[in-house]
mmCIF file of N, CA and C in Angstrom:
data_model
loop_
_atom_site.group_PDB
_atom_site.id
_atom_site.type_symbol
_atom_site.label_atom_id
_atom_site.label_comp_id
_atom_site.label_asym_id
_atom_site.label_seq_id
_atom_site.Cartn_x
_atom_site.Cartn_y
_atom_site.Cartn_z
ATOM 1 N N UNK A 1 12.614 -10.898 9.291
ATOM 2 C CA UNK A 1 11.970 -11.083 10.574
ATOM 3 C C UNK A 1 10.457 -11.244 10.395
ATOM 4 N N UNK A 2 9.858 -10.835 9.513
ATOM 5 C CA UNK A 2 8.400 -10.596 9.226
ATOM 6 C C UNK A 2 7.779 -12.148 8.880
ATOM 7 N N UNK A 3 8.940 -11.909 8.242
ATOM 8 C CA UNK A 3 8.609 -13.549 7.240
ATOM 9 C C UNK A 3 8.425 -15.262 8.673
ATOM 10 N N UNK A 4 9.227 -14.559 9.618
ATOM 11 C CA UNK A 4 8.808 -15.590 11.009
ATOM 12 C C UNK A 4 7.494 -15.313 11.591
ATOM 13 N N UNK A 5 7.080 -14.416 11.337
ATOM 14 C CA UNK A 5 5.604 -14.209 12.004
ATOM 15 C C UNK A 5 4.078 -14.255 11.594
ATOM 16 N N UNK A 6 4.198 -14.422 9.787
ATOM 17 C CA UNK A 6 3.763 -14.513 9.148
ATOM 18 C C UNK A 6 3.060 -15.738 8.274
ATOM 19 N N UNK A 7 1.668 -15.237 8.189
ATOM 20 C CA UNK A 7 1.464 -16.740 6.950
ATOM 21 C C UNK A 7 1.709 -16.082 5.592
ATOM 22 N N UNK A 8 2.312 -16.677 5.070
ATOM 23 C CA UNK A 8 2.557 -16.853 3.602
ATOM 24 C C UNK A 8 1.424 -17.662 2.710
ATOM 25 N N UNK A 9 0.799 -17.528 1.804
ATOM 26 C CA UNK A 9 -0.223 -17.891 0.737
ATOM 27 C C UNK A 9 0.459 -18.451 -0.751
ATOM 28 N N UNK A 10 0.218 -19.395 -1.263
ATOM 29 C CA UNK A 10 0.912 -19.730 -2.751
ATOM 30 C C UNK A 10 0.023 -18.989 -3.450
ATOM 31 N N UNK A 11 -0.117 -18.650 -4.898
ATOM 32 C CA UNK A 11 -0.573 -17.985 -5.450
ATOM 33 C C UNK A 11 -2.111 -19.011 -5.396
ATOM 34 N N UNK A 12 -1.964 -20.435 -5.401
ATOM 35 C CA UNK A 12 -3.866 -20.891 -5.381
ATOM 36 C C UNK A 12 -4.322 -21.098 -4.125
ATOM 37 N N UNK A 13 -3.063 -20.997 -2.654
ATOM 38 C CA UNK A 13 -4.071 -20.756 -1.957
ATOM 39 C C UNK A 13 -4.953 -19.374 -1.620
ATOM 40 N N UNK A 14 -4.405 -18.293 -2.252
ATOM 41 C CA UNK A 14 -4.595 -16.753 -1.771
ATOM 42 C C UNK A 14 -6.202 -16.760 -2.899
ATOM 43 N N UNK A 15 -6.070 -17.597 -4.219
ATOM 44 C CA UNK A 15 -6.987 -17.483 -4.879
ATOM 45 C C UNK A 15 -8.604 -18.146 -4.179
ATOM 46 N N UNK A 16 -8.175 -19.670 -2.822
ATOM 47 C CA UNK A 16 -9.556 -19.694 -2.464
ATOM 48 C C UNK A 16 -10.070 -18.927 -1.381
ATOM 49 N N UNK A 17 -8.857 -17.725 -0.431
ATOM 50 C CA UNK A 17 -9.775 -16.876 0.340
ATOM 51 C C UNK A 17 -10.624 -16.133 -0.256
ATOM 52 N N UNK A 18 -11.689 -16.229 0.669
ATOM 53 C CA UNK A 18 -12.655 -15.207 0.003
ATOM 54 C C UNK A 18 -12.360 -13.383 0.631
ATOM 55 N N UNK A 19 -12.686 -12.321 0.157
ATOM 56 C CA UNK A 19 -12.038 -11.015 0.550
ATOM 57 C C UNK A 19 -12.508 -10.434 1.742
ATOM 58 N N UNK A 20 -12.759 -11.294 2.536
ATOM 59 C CA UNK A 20 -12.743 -11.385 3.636
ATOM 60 C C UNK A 20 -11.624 -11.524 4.769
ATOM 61 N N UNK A 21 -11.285 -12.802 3.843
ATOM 62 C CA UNK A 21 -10.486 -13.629 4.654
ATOM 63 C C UNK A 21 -8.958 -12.667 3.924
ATOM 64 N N UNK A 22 -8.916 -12.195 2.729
ATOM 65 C CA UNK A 22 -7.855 -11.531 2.622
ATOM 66 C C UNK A 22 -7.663 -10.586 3.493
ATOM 67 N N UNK A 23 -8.839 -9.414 3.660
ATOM 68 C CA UNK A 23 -8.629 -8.329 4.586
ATOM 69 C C UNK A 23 -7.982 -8.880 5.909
ATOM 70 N N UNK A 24 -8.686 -9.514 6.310
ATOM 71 C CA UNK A 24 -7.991 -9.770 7.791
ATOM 72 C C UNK A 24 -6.296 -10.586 7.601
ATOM 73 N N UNK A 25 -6.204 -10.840 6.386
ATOM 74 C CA UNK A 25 -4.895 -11.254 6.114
ATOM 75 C C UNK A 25 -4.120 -10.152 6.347
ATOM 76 N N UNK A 26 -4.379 -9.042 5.558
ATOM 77 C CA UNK A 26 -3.871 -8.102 5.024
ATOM 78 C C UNK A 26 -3.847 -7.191 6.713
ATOM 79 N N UNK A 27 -4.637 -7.131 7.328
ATOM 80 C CA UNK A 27 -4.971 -6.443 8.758
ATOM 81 C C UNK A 27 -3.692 -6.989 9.893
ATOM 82 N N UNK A 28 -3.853 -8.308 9.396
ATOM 83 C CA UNK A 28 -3.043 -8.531 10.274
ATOM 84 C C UNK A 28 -1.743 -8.437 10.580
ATOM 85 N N UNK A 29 -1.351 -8.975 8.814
ATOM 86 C CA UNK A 29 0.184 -8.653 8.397
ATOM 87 C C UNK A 29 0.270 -7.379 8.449
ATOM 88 N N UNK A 30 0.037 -6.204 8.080
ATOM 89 C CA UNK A 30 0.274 -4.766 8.505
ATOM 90 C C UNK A 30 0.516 -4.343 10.412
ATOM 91 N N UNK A 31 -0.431 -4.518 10.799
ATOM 92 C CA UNK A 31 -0.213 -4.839 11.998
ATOM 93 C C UNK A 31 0.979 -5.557 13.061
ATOM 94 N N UNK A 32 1.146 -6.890 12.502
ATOM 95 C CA UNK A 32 2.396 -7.583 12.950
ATOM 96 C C UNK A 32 3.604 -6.834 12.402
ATOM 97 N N UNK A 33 3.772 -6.053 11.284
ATOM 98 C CA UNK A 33 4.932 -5.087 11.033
ATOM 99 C C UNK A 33 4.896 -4.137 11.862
ATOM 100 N N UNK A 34 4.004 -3.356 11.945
ATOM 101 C CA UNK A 34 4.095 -2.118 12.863
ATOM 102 C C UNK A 34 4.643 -2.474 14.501
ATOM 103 N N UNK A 35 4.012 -3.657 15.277
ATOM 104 C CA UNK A 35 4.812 -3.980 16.218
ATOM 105 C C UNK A 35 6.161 -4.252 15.925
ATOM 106 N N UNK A 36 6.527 -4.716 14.827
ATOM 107 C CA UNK A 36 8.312 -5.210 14.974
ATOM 108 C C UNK A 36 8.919 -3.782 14.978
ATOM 109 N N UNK A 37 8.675 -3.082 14.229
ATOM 110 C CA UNK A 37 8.832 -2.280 13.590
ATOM 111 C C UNK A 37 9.089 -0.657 15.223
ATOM 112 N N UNK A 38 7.770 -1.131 16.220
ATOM 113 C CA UNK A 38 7.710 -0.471 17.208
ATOM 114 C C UNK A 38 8.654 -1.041 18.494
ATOM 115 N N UNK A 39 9.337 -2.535 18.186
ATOM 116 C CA UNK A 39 10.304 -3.292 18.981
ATOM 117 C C UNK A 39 11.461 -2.815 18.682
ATOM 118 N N UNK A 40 11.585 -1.874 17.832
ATOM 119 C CA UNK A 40 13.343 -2.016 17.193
ATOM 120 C C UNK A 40 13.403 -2.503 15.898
ATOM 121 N N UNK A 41 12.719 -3.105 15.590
ATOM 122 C CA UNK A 41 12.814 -3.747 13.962
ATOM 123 C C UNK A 41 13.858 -2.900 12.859
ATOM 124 N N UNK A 42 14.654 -3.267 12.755
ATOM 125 C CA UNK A 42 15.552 -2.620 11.610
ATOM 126 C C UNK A 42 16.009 -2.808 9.892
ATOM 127 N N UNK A 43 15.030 -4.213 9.994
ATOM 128 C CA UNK A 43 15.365 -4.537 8.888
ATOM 129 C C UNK A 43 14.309 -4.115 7.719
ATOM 130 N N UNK A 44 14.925 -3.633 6.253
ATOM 131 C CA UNK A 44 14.505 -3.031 5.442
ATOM 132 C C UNK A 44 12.735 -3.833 4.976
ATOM 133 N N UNK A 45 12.212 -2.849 4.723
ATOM 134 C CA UNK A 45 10.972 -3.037 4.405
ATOM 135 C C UNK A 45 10.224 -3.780 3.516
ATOM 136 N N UNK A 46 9.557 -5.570 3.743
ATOM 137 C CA UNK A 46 9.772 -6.148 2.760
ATOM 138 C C UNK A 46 8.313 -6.290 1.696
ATOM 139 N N UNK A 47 8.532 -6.632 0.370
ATOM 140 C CA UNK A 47 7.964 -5.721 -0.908
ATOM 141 C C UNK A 47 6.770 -6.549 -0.206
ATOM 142 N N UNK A 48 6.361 -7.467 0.112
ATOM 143 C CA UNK A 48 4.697 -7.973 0.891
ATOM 144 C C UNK A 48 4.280 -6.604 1.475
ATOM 145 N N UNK A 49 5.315 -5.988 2.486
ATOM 146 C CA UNK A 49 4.489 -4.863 3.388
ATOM 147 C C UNK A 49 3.985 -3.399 1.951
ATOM 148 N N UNK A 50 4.655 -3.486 1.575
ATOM 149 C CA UNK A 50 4.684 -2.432 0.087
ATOM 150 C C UNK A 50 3.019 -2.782 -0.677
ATOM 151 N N UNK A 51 3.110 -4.114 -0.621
ATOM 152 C CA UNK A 51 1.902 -4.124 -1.494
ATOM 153 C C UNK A 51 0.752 -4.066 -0.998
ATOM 154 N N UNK A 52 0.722 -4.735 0.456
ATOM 155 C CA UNK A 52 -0.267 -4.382 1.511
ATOM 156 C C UNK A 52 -0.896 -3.150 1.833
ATOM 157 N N UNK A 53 0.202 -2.410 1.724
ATOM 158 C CA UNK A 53 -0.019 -0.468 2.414
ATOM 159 C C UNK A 53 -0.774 0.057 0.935
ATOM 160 N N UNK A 54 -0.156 -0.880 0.219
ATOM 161 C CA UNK A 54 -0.992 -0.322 -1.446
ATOM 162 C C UNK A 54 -2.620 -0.690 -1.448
ATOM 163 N N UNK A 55 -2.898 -1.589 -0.839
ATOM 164 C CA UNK A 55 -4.249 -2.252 -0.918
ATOM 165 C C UNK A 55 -3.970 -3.551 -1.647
ATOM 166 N N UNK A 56 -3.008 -4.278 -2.121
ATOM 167 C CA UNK A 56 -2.705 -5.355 -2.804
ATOM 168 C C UNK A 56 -2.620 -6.288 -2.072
ATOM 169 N N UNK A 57 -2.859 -7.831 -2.518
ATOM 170 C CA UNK A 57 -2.501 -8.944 -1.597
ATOM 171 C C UNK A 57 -1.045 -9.270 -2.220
ATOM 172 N N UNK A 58 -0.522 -10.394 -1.619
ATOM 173 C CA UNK A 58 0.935 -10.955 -2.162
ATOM 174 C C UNK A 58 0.670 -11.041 -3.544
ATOM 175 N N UNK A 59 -0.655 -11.777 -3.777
ATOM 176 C CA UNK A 59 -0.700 -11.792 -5.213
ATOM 177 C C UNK A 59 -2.073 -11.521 -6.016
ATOM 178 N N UNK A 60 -1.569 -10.553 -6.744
ATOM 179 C CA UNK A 60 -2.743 -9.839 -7.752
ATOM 180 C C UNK A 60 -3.749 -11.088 -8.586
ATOM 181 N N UNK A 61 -4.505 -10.831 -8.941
ATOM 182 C CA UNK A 61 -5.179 -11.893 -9.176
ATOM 183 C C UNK A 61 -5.846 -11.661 -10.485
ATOM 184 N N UNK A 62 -6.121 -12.113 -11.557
ATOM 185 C CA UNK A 62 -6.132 -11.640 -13.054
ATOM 186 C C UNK A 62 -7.559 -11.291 -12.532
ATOM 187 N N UNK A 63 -8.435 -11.286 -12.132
ATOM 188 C CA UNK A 63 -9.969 -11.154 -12.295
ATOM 189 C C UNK A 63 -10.037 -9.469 -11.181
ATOM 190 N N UNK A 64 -9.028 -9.639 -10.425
ATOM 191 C CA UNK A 64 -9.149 -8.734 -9.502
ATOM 192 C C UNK A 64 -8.611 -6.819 -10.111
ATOM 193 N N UNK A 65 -9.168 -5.912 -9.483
ATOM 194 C CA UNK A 65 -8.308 -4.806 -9.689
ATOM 195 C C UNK A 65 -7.149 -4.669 -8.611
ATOM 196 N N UNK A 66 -6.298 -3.856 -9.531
ATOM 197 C CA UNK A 66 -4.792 -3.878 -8.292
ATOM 198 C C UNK A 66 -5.138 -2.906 -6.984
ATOM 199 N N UNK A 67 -6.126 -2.273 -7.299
ATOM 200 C CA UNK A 67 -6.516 -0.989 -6.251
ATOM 201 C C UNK A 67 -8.041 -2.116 -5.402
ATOM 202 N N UNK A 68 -8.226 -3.297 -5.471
ATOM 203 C CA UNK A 68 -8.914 -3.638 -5.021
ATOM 204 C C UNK A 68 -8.948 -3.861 -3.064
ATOM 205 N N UNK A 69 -9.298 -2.801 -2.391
ATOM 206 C CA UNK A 69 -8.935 -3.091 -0.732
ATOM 207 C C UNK A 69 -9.580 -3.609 -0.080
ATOM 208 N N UNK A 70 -9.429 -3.158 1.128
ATOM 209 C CA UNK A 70 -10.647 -3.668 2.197
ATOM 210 C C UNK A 70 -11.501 -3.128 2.536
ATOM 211 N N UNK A 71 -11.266 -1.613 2.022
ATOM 212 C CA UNK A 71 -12.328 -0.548 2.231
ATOM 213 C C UNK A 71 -13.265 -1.189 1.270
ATOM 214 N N UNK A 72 -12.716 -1.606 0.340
ATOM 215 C CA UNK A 72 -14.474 -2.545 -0.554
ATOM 216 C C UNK A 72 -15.188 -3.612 -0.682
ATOM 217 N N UNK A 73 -14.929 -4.000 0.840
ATOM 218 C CA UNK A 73 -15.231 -5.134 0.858
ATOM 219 C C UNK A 73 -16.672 -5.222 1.880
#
């Protein structure tokens, strides 16, 4: 269900946001779960929301740290 509400990133487009533009990625997709999630949402928790709640984007980025969030931005 998430995956309908969602933008999805390939691994080079996620590489030209700047961490900006990730946070509010990341803000938003967390967000749009918690409403489904507050609708009834039943379906199991998918590994995007996992890496998000971690501080991770979809995809780690060799230059980046994995603990890199939005709090440091």
């Amino acid at each position: 269900v998430i995956e309908d509400v969602t933008v999805d990133f390939s691994r080079e487009e996620w590489q030209h946001l700047d961490p900006v533009q990730r946070c509010l990625h990341q803000d938003v997709t967390l967000e749009t779960y918690s409403q489904l999630c507050a609708m009834g949402n039943q379906a199991p928790k998918p590994e995007v929301i996992f890496k998000l709640e971690q501080g991770e984007g979809p995809w780690t980025l060799e230059e980046e740290s994995p603990h890199h969030g939005c709090s440091d931005v």
